[in-house]
């Protein structure tokens, strides 16, 4: 097994439980680590035998463009999309941060961490 990661992916998106969040939007940062078997890619220099970073980014961006209320749900949908696109993935670690959440005070970010398969047992 090998690890593939994308770190510090940033988006401006419109997720949140409060009406103003879906109008104003916010900055989100996502860190992602996948474990998968990419031995054939190592041996044969074959992109189709591993996770295509560009495709992975586009998959995440497409999901970030769909408004939801909860970071937990958004993270789950991203995990589901990854598993559908890359069924050889055995482990996913995802951290999703919302910068300066609307909480009535100064907060740098709120976040959720999702781990597959642990959180899906």
PDB file of C-alpha atoms in Angstrom:
ATOM      1  CA  UNK A   1       0.000   0.000   0.000  1.00  0.00           C
ATOM      2  CA  UNK A   2       1.071   3.524  -0.684  1.00  0.00           C
ATOM      3  CA  UNK A   3      -0.170   6.944   0.342  1.00  0.00           C
ATOM      4  CA  UNK A   4      -1.352   9.726  -1.943  1.00  0.00           C
ATOM      5  CA  UNK A   5      -2.194  13.119  -0.487  1.00  0.00           C
ATOM      6  CA  UNK A   6      -3.390  16.572  -1.405  1.00  0.00           C
ATOM      7  CA  UNK A   7      -2.893  19.192   1.301  1.00  0.00           C
ATOM      8  CA  UNK A   8      -4.143  22.705   1.720  1.00  0.00           C
ATOM      9  CA  UNK A   9      -6.746  22.594  -1.036  1.00  0.00           C
ATOM     10  CA  UNK A  10      -8.658  25.885  -0.801  1.00  0.00           C
ATOM     11  CA  UNK A  11     -12.114  26.817  -2.005  1.00  0.00           C
ATOM     12  CA  UNK A  12     -14.597  29.620  -1.587  1.00  0.00           C
ATOM     13  CA  UNK A  13     -17.935  27.889  -1.097  1.00  0.00           C
ATOM     14  CA  UNK A  14     -21.406  28.412   0.331  1.00  0.00           C
ATOM     15  CA  UNK A  15     -21.856  25.729   2.998  1.00  0.00           C
ATOM     16  CA  UNK A  16     -23.486  26.385   6.338  1.00  0.00           C
ATOM     17  CA  UNK A  17     -26.542  25.987   8.520  1.00  0.00           C
ATOM     18  CA  UNK A  18     -27.269  29.728   8.611  1.00  0.00           C
ATOM     19  CA  UNK A  19     -28.860  31.642   5.712  1.00  0.00           C
ATOM     20  CA  UNK A  20     -26.084  34.243   5.492  1.00  0.00           C
ATOM     21  CA  UNK A  21     -23.489  31.501   4.954  1.00  0.00           C
ATOM     22  CA  UNK A  22     -25.225  30.358   1.780  1.00  0.00           C
ATOM     23  CA  UNK A  23     -25.229  33.948   0.492  1.00  0.00           C
ATOM     24  CA  UNK A  24     -21.807  35.262   1.522  1.00  0.00           C
ATOM     25  CA  UNK A  25     -19.885  32.018   1.398  1.00  0.00           C
ATOM     26  CA  UNK A  26     -16.664  31.283   3.195  1.00  0.00           C
ATOM     27  CA  UNK A  27     -13.144  29.963   2.742  1.00  0.00           C
ATOM     28  CA  UNK A  28     -12.630  26.236   3.197  1.00  0.00           C
ATOM     29  CA  UNK A  29      -9.429  24.214   3.367  1.00  0.00           C
ATOM     30  CA  UNK A  30      -9.243  20.474   2.815  1.00  0.00           C
ATOM     31  CA  UNK A  31      -6.419  18.032   3.562  1.00  0.00           C
ATOM     32  CA  UNK A  32      -6.727  14.544   2.145  1.00  0.00           C
ATOM     33  CA  UNK A  33      -4.691  11.344   2.412  1.00  0.00           C
ATOM     34  CA  UNK A  34      -5.549   8.094   0.629  1.00  0.00           C
ATOM     35  CA  UNK A  35      -4.012   4.653   0.954  1.00  0.00           C
ATOM     36  CA  UNK A  36      -4.128   2.552  -2.182  1.00  0.00           C
ATOM     37  CA  UNK A  37      -2.163  -0.075  -4.055  1.00  0.00           C
ATOM     38  CA  UNK A  38      -0.070   1.802  -6.609  1.00  0.00           C
ATOM     39  CA  UNK A  39       2.664  -0.800  -7.174  1.00  0.00           C
ATOM     40  CA  UNK A  40       1.861  -1.044 -10.892  1.00  0.00           C
ATOM     41  CA  UNK A  41       2.196   2.738 -11.249  1.00  0.00           C
ATOM     42  CA  UNK A  42       5.590   2.590  -9.533  1.00  0.00           C
ATOM     43  CA  UNK A  43       6.809  -0.205 -11.786  1.00  0.00           C
ATOM     44  CA  UNK A  44       5.355   0.928 -15.111  1.00  0.00           C
ATOM     45  CA  UNK A  45       5.030   4.727 -14.889  1.00  0.00           C
ATOM     46  CA  UNK A  46       1.295   4.332 -15.581  1.00  0.00           C
ATOM     47  CA  UNK A  47      -1.108   7.039 -14.395  1.00  0.00           C
ATOM     48  CA  UNK A  48      -4.116   4.748 -14.812  1.00  0.00           C
ATOM     49  CA  UNK A  49      -2.644   2.481 -12.097  1.00  0.00           C
ATOM     50  CA  UNK A  50      -2.827   5.139  -9.380  1.00  0.00           C
ATOM     51  CA  UNK A  51      -4.865   8.115  -8.231  1.00  0.00           C
ATOM     52  CA  UNK A  52      -4.878  10.940 -10.758  1.00  0.00           C
ATOM     53  CA  UNK A  53      -4.388  14.126  -8.677  1.00  0.00           C
ATOM     54  CA  UNK A  54      -6.090  16.270 -11.289  1.00  0.00           C
ATOM     55  CA  UNK A  55      -9.157  14.018 -11.389  1.00  0.00           C
ATOM     56  CA  UNK A  56      -9.201  13.889  -7.581  1.00  0.00           C
ATOM     57  CA  UNK A  57      -9.115  17.699  -7.361  1.00  0.00           C
ATOM     58  CA  UNK A  58     -11.942  18.030  -9.908  1.00  0.00           C
ATOM     59  CA  UNK A  59     -14.016  15.491  -7.983  1.00  0.00           C
ATOM     60  CA  UNK A  60     -13.578  17.478  -4.747  1.00  0.00           C
ATOM     61  CA  UNK A  61     -14.260  20.805  -6.468  1.00  0.00           C
ATOM     62  CA  UNK A  62     -17.492  19.470  -7.985  1.00  0.00           C
ATOM     63  CA  UNK A  63     -18.664  18.394  -4.524  1.00  0.00           C
ATOM     64  CA  UNK A  64     -17.642  21.728  -2.971  1.00  0.00           C
ATOM     65  CA  UNK A  65     -19.877  23.486  -5.517  1.00  0.00           C
ATOM     66  CA  UNK A  66     -22.993  21.749  -4.114  1.00  0.00           C
ATOM     67  CA  UNK A  67     -24.347  23.653  -1.085  1.00  0.00           C
ATOM     68  CA  UNK A  68     -24.878  21.666   2.108  1.00  0.00           C
ATOM     69  CA  UNK A  69     -25.462  22.678   5.709  1.00  0.00           C
ATOM     70  CA  UNK A  70     -22.960  20.517   7.589  1.00  0.00           C
ATOM     71  CA  UNK A  71     -19.230  19.895   7.183  1.00  0.00           C
ATOM     72  CA  UNK A  72     -19.857  16.328   8.340  1.00  0.00           C
ATOM     73  CA  UNK A  73     -22.202  15.702   5.409  1.00  0.00           C
ATOM     74  CA  UNK A  74     -19.891  17.422   2.934  1.00  0.00           C
ATOM     75  CA  UNK A  75     -16.928  15.326   4.099  1.00  0.00           C
ATOM     76  CA  UNK A  76     -18.985  12.145   3.841  1.00  0.00           C
ATOM     77  CA  UNK A  77     -20.033  12.982   0.276  1.00  0.00           C
ATOM     78  CA  UNK A  78     -16.399  13.608  -0.706  1.00  0.00           C
ATOM     79  CA  UNK A  79     -15.380  10.248   0.796  1.00  0.00           C
ATOM     80  CA  UNK A  80     -18.230   8.535  -1.081  1.00  0.00           C
ATOM     81  CA  UNK A  81     -17.181  10.173  -4.362  1.00  0.00           C
ATOM     82  CA  UNK A  82     -13.558   9.113  -3.874  1.00  0.00           C
ATOM     83  CA  UNK A  83     -14.512   5.506  -3.150  1.00  0.00           C
ATOM     84  CA  UNK A  84     -16.675   5.430  -6.268  1.00  0.00           C
ATOM     85  CA  UNK A  85     -13.903   6.867  -8.473  1.00  0.00           C
ATOM     86  CA  UNK A  86     -11.073   4.857  -6.859  1.00  0.00           C
ATOM     87  CA  UNK A  87     -12.474   1.581  -5.492  1.00  0.00           C
ATOM     88  CA  UNK A  88      -8.968   0.279  -4.645  1.00  0.00           C
ATOM     89  CA  UNK A  89      -8.725   2.935  -1.929  1.00  0.00           C
ATOM     90  CA  UNK A  90      -8.469   1.220   1.462  1.00  0.00           C
ATOM     91  CA  UNK A  91      -8.098   4.216   3.771  1.00  0.00           C
ATOM     92  CA  UNK A  92      -9.131   7.868   3.559  1.00  0.00           C
ATOM     93  CA  UNK A  93      -8.236  10.594   6.046  1.00  0.00           C
ATOM     94  CA  UNK A  94      -9.983  13.880   5.376  1.00  0.00           C
ATOM     95  CA  UNK A  95      -9.835  17.136   7.333  1.00  0.00           C
ATOM     96  CA  UNK A  96     -12.221  19.870   6.262  1.00  0.00           C
ATOM     97  CA  UNK A  97     -11.904  23.366   7.765  1.00  0.00           C
ATOM     98  CA  UNK A  98     -14.260  26.336   7.552  1.00  0.00           C
ATOM     99  CA  UNK A  99     -12.354  29.567   8.147  1.00  0.00           C
ATOM    100  CA  UNK A 100     -13.883  32.209  10.438  1.00  0.00           C
ATOM    101  CA  UNK A 101     -17.213  30.435  11.021  1.00  0.00           C
ATOM    102  CA  UNK A 102     -20.212  32.586  11.916  1.00  0.00           C
ATOM    103  CA  UNK A 103     -20.258  31.896  15.662  1.00  0.00           C
ATOM    104  CA  UNK A 104     -20.605  35.393  17.058  1.00  0.00           C
ATOM    105  CA  UNK A 105     -16.938  35.678  18.039  1.00  0.00           C
ATOM    106  CA  UNK A 106     -13.425  35.379  16.702  1.00  0.00           C
ATOM    107  CA  UNK A 107     -12.703  31.760  15.730  1.00  0.00           C
ATOM    108  CA  UNK A 108      -9.957  30.863  13.251  1.00  0.00           C
ATOM    109  CA  UNK A 109     -11.776  27.815  11.919  1.00  0.00           C
ATOM    110  CA  UNK A 110     -14.110  24.956  12.669  1.00  0.00           C
ATOM    111  CA  UNK A 111     -13.265  21.536  11.316  1.00  0.00           C
ATOM    112  CA  UNK A 112     -14.255  17.910  10.953  1.00  0.00           C
ATOM    113  CA  UNK A 113     -12.023  14.922  10.486  1.00  0.00           C
ATOM    114  CA  UNK A 114     -13.357  11.843   8.757  1.00  0.00           C
ATOM    115  CA  UNK A 115     -11.561   8.530   8.518  1.00  0.00           C
ATOM    116  CA  UNK A 116     -12.598   5.682   6.279  1.00  0.00           C
ATOM    117  CA  UNK A 117     -13.201   2.874   7.154  1.00  0.00           C
ATOM    118  CA  UNK A 118     -13.125   3.654  10.921  1.00  0.00           C
ATOM    119  CA  UNK A 119     -16.015   6.151  10.873  1.00  0.00           C
ATOM    120  CA  UNK A 120     -18.104   3.834   8.677  1.00  0.00           C
ATOM    121  CA  UNK A 121     -18.054   0.700  10.861  1.00  0.00           C
TER     122      UNK A 121
END
